[in-house]
């Protein structure tokens, strides 16, 4: 048995539901650290940044699933919904921390969205993420039909680009870290393109996602 087959056999025995518990635990721990005074002089900014960064990590993990299937033969599709829901959860918390704990003034929030391009871009990414979170269930797939549901969830590509651009514009000056995330996301999107799909003659060609 090769490595991919062995890993797929292991993945087959591991359900997706523990990911939700594992995904929520770091958030609880982060807020606990803030309450106990272990996040420095500006815990709100620390939480806000960390939640946004974790959300970006999960976007990258979600985009990696199809390339890993096509190029390495790893079958991780059953974890994709949990990863997507957790991505929304992290970015929602990121947004709420900014709204409720950081800015706090509703009129100022609206002004920031309109006047600060990096916030405008981040908010656009969140708005696109909302319908994906609302339709991440079997009922929506049946109601919309598989083809329409897949087309809608291709918004993930735009969301990932907007998220990486938000990070690049957020930091002061040209820093390497956000640029690395952008390069990784663009590379994953390229690997998901039709150019890198296997030919129909391939016996083990995975379903498009």
mmCIF file of C-alpha atoms in Angstrom:
data_model
loop_
_atom_site.group_PDB
_atom_site.id
_atom_site.type_symbol
_atom_site.label_atom_id
_atom_site.label_comp_id
_atom_site.label_asym_id
_atom_site.label_seq_id
_atom_site.Cartn_x
_atom_site.Cartn_y
_atom_site.Cartn_z
ATOM 1 C CA UNK A 1 0.000 0.000 0.000
ATOM 2 C CA UNK A 2 1.447 3.407 -0.973
ATOM 3 C CA UNK A 3 1.507 6.427 1.318
ATOM 4 C CA UNK A 4 -1.546 8.116 -0.243
ATOM 5 C CA UNK A 5 -3.614 4.932 0.056
ATOM 6 C CA UNK A 6 -2.556 4.471 3.673
ATOM 7 C CA UNK A 7 -3.453 8.062 4.514
ATOM 8 C CA UNK A 8 -6.793 7.777 2.713
ATOM 9 C CA UNK A 9 -7.583 4.648 4.705
ATOM 10 C CA UNK A 10 -6.855 6.574 7.903
ATOM 11 C CA UNK A 11 -8.921 9.580 6.785
ATOM 12 C CA UNK A 12 -11.829 7.264 6.036
ATOM 13 C CA UNK A 13 -11.953 6.277 9.715
ATOM 14 C CA UNK A 14 -11.681 9.833 11.042
ATOM 15 C CA UNK A 15 -14.995 11.764 11.037
ATOM 16 C CA UNK A 16 -15.201 15.478 10.295
ATOM 17 C CA UNK A 17 -17.142 16.567 13.386
ATOM 18 C CA UNK A 18 -14.078 16.746 15.734
ATOM 19 C CA UNK A 19 -12.781 19.571 13.531
ATOM 20 C CA UNK A 20 -15.506 21.850 14.871
ATOM 21 C CA UNK A 21 -14.382 21.268 18.461
ATOM 22 C CA UNK A 22 -10.724 21.619 17.522
ATOM 23 C CA UNK A 23 -11.532 24.805 15.613
ATOM 24 C CA UNK A 24 -13.435 26.515 18.431
ATOM 25 C CA UNK A 25 -10.907 25.614 21.156
ATOM 26 C CA UNK A 26 -8.179 28.100 20.029
ATOM 27 C CA UNK A 27 -10.715 30.938 20.024
ATOM 28 C CA UNK A 28 -11.781 30.151 23.583
ATOM 29 C CA UNK A 29 -8.148 29.917 24.630
ATOM 30 C CA UNK A 30 -7.312 33.248 22.975
ATOM 31 C CA UNK A 31 -10.107 35.086 24.795
ATOM 32 C CA UNK A 32 -9.093 33.408 28.050
ATOM 33 C CA UNK A 33 -5.556 34.698 27.529
ATOM 34 C CA UNK A 34 -6.969 38.197 26.999
ATOM 35 C CA UNK A 35 -9.089 38.047 30.164
ATOM 36 C CA UNK A 36 -6.122 36.871 32.239
ATOM 37 C CA UNK A 37 -3.905 39.630 30.873
ATOM 38 C CA UNK A 38 -1.546 37.468 28.837
ATOM 39 C CA UNK A 39 -1.942 39.228 25.479
ATOM 40 C CA UNK A 40 0.046 42.357 26.215
ATOM 41 C CA UNK A 41 -1.015 45.985 26.375
ATOM 42 C CA UNK A 42 -3.527 45.790 23.485
ATOM 43 C CA UNK A 43 -5.349 42.447 23.701
ATOM 44 C CA UNK A 44 -8.157 43.598 21.381
ATOM 45 C CA UNK A 45 -5.752 44.232 18.510
ATOM 46 C CA UNK A 46 -4.017 40.932 19.241
ATOM 47 C CA UNK A 47 -7.272 38.977 19.043
ATOM 48 C CA UNK A 48 -8.432 40.907 15.987
ATOM 49 C CA UNK A 49 -5.202 40.193 14.100
ATOM 50 C CA UNK A 50 -4.968 36.563 15.188
ATOM 51 C CA UNK A 51 -8.545 35.737 14.215
ATOM 52 C CA UNK A 52 -8.066 37.283 10.779
ATOM 53 C CA UNK A 53 -4.806 35.404 10.293
ATOM 54 C CA UNK A 54 -6.341 32.082 11.351
ATOM 55 C CA UNK A 55 -9.240 32.712 8.979
ATOM 56 C CA UNK A 56 -6.754 33.239 6.151
ATOM 57 C CA UNK A 57 -4.955 30.013 7.099
ATOM 58 C CA UNK A 58 -8.226 28.098 6.880
ATOM 59 C CA UNK A 59 -9.011 29.643 3.491
ATOM 60 C CA UNK A 60 -5.654 28.327 2.290
ATOM 61 C CA UNK A 61 -6.335 24.887 3.788
ATOM 62 C CA UNK A 62 -9.695 24.770 2.019
ATOM 63 C CA UNK A 63 -8.138 25.749 -1.308
ATOM 64 C CA UNK A 64 -5.482 23.054 -0.853
ATOM 65 C CA UNK A 65 -7.937 20.157 -0.731
ATOM 66 C CA UNK A 66 -8.573 19.857 -4.470
ATOM 67 C CA UNK A 67 -4.888 20.193 -5.524
ATOM 68 C CA UNK A 68 -3.919 17.585 -2.919
ATOM 69 C CA UNK A 69 -6.549 15.267 -4.381
ATOM 70 C CA UNK A 70 -5.457 15.815 -7.973
ATOM 71 C CA UNK A 71 -1.703 15.837 -7.455
ATOM 72 C CA UNK A 72 -1.182 13.595 -4.422
ATOM 73 C CA UNK A 73 -4.308 11.440 -4.458
ATOM 74 C CA UNK A 74 -5.344 12.471 -0.938
ATOM 75 C CA UNK A 75 -9.099 12.242 -0.361
ATOM 76 C CA UNK A 76 -9.930 15.081 2.045
ATOM 77 C CA UNK A 77 -13.223 16.245 0.549
ATOM 78 C CA UNK A 78 -15.290 15.190 3.557
ATOM 79 C CA UNK A 79 -13.458 17.726 5.720
ATOM 80 C CA UNK A 80 -14.051 20.633 3.364
ATOM 81 C CA UNK A 81 -17.414 21.698 4.806
ATOM 82 C CA UNK A 82 -16.087 21.820 8.368
ATOM 83 C CA UNK A 83 -13.094 23.834 7.200
ATOM 84 C CA UNK A 84 -15.363 26.239 5.334
ATOM 85 C CA UNK A 85 -17.684 26.745 8.311
ATOM 86 C CA UNK A 86 -14.720 27.325 10.621
ATOM 87 C CA UNK A 87 -13.286 29.820 8.136
ATOM 88 C CA UNK A 88 -16.514 31.807 8.329
ATOM 89 C CA UNK A 89 -16.547 31.535 12.125
ATOM 90 C CA UNK A 90 -13.009 32.871 12.479
ATOM 91 C CA UNK A 91 -13.554 35.751 10.082
ATOM 92 C CA UNK A 92 -16.896 36.579 11.738
ATOM 93 C CA UNK A 93 -15.174 36.780 15.136
ATOM 94 C CA UNK A 94 -12.430 38.890 13.525
ATOM 95 C CA UNK A 95 -15.113 41.290 12.256
ATOM 96 C CA UNK A 96 -17.059 41.364 15.545
ATOM 97 C CA UNK A 97 -13.933 42.113 17.565
ATOM 98 C CA UNK A 98 -13.235 45.038 15.263
ATOM 99 C CA UNK A 99 -16.851 46.268 15.430
ATOM 100 C CA UNK A 100 -17.662 45.719 19.103
ATOM 101 C CA UNK A 101 -14.340 45.886 20.952
ATOM 102 C CA UNK A 102 -12.165 48.061 18.729
ATOM 103 C CA UNK A 103 -14.156 50.769 16.939
ATOM 104 C CA UNK A 104 -17.403 50.547 18.987
ATOM 105 C CA UNK A 105 -18.964 53.589 17.258
ATOM 106 C CA UNK A 106 -21.348 52.590 14.451
ATOM 107 C CA UNK A 107 -20.935 55.807 12.457
ATOM 108 C CA UNK A 108 -17.151 55.422 12.601
ATOM 109 C CA UNK A 109 -17.456 51.832 11.376
ATOM 110 C CA UNK A 110 -19.358 52.993 8.285
ATOM 111 C CA UNK A 111 -16.849 55.765 7.627
ATOM 112 C CA UNK A 112 -13.953 53.316 7.892
ATOM 113 C CA UNK A 113 -15.618 50.927 5.436
ATOM 114 C CA UNK A 114 -16.087 53.720 2.907
ATOM 115 C CA UNK A 115 -12.793 55.565 3.344
ATOM 116 C CA UNK A 116 -10.218 52.876 4.103
ATOM 117 C CA UNK A 117 -9.635 50.619 1.069
ATOM 118 C CA UNK A 118 -8.252 47.689 3.064
ATOM 119 C CA UNK A 119 -11.406 47.674 5.212
ATOM 120 C CA UNK A 120 -13.620 47.996 2.120
ATOM 121 C CA UNK A 121 -11.885 44.985 0.575
ATOM 122 C CA UNK A 122 -12.072 42.971 3.788
ATOM 123 C CA UNK A 123 -15.773 43.717 4.171
ATOM 124 C CA UNK A 124 -16.415 42.724 0.550
ATOM 125 C CA UNK A 125 -14.741 39.388 1.224
ATOM 126 C CA UNK A 126 -16.908 38.842 4.298
ATOM 127 C CA UNK A 127 -20.120 39.708 2.409
ATOM 128 C CA UNK A 128 -19.226 37.117 -0.240
ATOM 129 C CA UNK A 129 -18.520 34.586 2.500
ATOM 130 C CA UNK A 130 -21.970 34.884 4.082
ATOM 131 C CA UNK A 131 -23.976 33.022 1.357
ATOM 132 C CA UNK A 132 -21.363 30.254 1.356
ATOM 133 C CA UNK A 133 -21.764 29.763 5.102
ATOM 134 C CA UNK A 134 -25.565 29.809 4.836
ATOM 135 C CA UNK A 135 -25.545 27.148 2.101
ATOM 136 C CA UNK A 136 -22.967 24.840 3.701
ATOM 137 C CA UNK A 137 -25.540 22.136 4.384
ATOM 138 C CA UNK A 138 -27.134 19.213 2.561
ATOM 139 C CA UNK A 139 -30.531 20.929 2.350
ATOM 140 C CA UNK A 140 -29.050 23.798 0.318
ATOM 141 C CA UNK A 141 -27.315 21.388 -2.052
ATOM 142 C CA UNK A 142 -30.605 19.595 -2.701
ATOM 143 C CA UNK A 143 -32.600 22.814 -3.015
ATOM 144 C CA UNK A 144 -30.151 24.598 -5.334
ATOM 145 C CA UNK A 145 -28.956 21.593 -7.279
ATOM 146 C CA UNK A 146 -25.378 20.412 -7.328
ATOM 147 C CA UNK A 147 -24.295 22.500 -10.341
ATOM 148 C CA UNK A 148 -25.685 25.793 -8.993
ATOM 149 C CA UNK A 149 -24.281 25.075 -5.533
ATOM 150 C CA UNK A 150 -20.820 24.478 -6.974
ATOM 151 C CA UNK A 151 -20.982 27.684 -9.010
ATOM 152 C CA UNK A 152 -21.929 29.674 -5.906
ATOM 153 C CA UNK A 153 -19.110 28.193 -3.857
ATOM 154 C CA UNK A 154 -16.563 29.209 -6.460
ATOM 155 C CA UNK A 155 -16.874 32.596 -4.758
ATOM 156 C CA UNK A 156 -14.233 31.124 -2.453
ATOM 157 C CA UNK A 157 -11.642 32.047 -5.091
ATOM 158 C CA UNK A 158 -12.574 35.732 -4.978
ATOM 159 C CA UNK A 159 -12.818 35.642 -1.178
ATOM 160 C CA UNK A 160 -9.299 34.238 -0.876
ATOM 161 C CA UNK A 161 -7.875 36.921 -3.180
ATOM 162 C CA UNK A 162 -9.720 39.669 -1.291
ATOM 163 C CA UNK A 163 -8.536 38.252 2.034
ATOM 164 C CA UNK A 164 -4.897 38.194 0.979
ATOM 165 C CA UNK A 165 -5.181 41.688 -0.510
ATOM 166 C CA UNK A 166 -6.768 42.920 2.734
ATOM 167 C CA UNK A 167 -3.740 41.596 4.638
ATOM 168 C CA UNK A 168 -1.233 43.126 2.216
ATOM 169 C CA UNK A 169 -2.886 46.547 2.457
ATOM 170 C CA UNK A 170 -3.381 46.314 6.228
ATOM 171 C CA UNK A 171 0.295 46.149 7.192
ATOM 172 C CA UNK A 172 2.449 49.242 7.105
ATOM 173 C CA UNK A 173 5.005 49.192 4.306
ATOM 174 C CA UNK A 174 5.887 46.194 2.168
ATOM 175 C CA UNK A 175 6.263 43.211 4.474
ATOM 176 C CA UNK A 176 7.124 39.709 3.347
ATOM 177 C CA UNK A 177 4.540 37.705 5.323
ATOM 178 C CA UNK A 178 1.336 38.972 3.641
ATOM 179 C CA UNK A 179 2.989 38.736 0.224
ATOM 180 C CA UNK A 180 3.821 35.080 0.905
ATOM 181 C CA UNK A 181 0.163 34.382 1.689
ATOM 182 C CA UNK A 182 -0.897 36.073 -1.535
ATOM 183 C CA UNK A 183 1.593 34.033 -3.578
ATOM 184 C CA UNK A 184 0.422 30.803 -1.914
ATOM 185 C CA UNK A 185 -3.226 31.618 -2.646
ATOM 186 C CA UNK A 186 -2.555 32.546 -6.276
ATOM 187 C CA UNK A 187 -0.520 29.344 -6.701
ATOM 188 C CA UNK A 188 -3.338 27.223 -5.271
ATOM 189 C CA UNK A 189 -5.867 28.916 -7.545
ATOM 190 C CA UNK A 190 -3.613 28.180 -10.505
ATOM 191 C CA UNK A 191 -3.333 24.527 -9.446
ATOM 192 C CA UNK A 192 -7.133 24.352 -9.267
ATOM 193 C CA UNK A 193 -7.476 25.653 -12.824
ATOM 194 C CA UNK A 194 -8.368 23.428 -15.769
ATOM 195 C CA UNK A 195 -4.761 23.486 -16.948
ATOM 196 C CA UNK A 196 -3.824 21.232 -14.054
ATOM 197 C CA UNK A 197 -6.819 18.923 -14.211
ATOM 198 C CA UNK A 198 -6.129 15.368 -15.274
ATOM 199 C CA UNK A 199 -7.295 14.198 -18.651
ATOM 200 C CA UNK A 200 -10.524 12.195 -18.915
ATOM 201 C CA UNK A 201 -8.470 9.107 -19.737
ATOM 202 C CA UNK A 202 -7.088 9.044 -16.188
ATOM 203 C CA UNK A 203 -8.819 6.204 -14.370
ATOM 204 C CA UNK A 204 -8.692 7.818 -10.933
ATOM 205 C CA UNK A 205 -9.704 11.294 -11.949
ATOM 206 C CA UNK A 206 -11.415 12.972 -8.955
ATOM 207 C CA UNK A 207 -14.646 14.903 -9.254
ATOM 208 C CA UNK A 208 -14.363 18.615 -9.906
ATOM 209 C CA UNK A 209 -14.892 20.851 -6.903
#
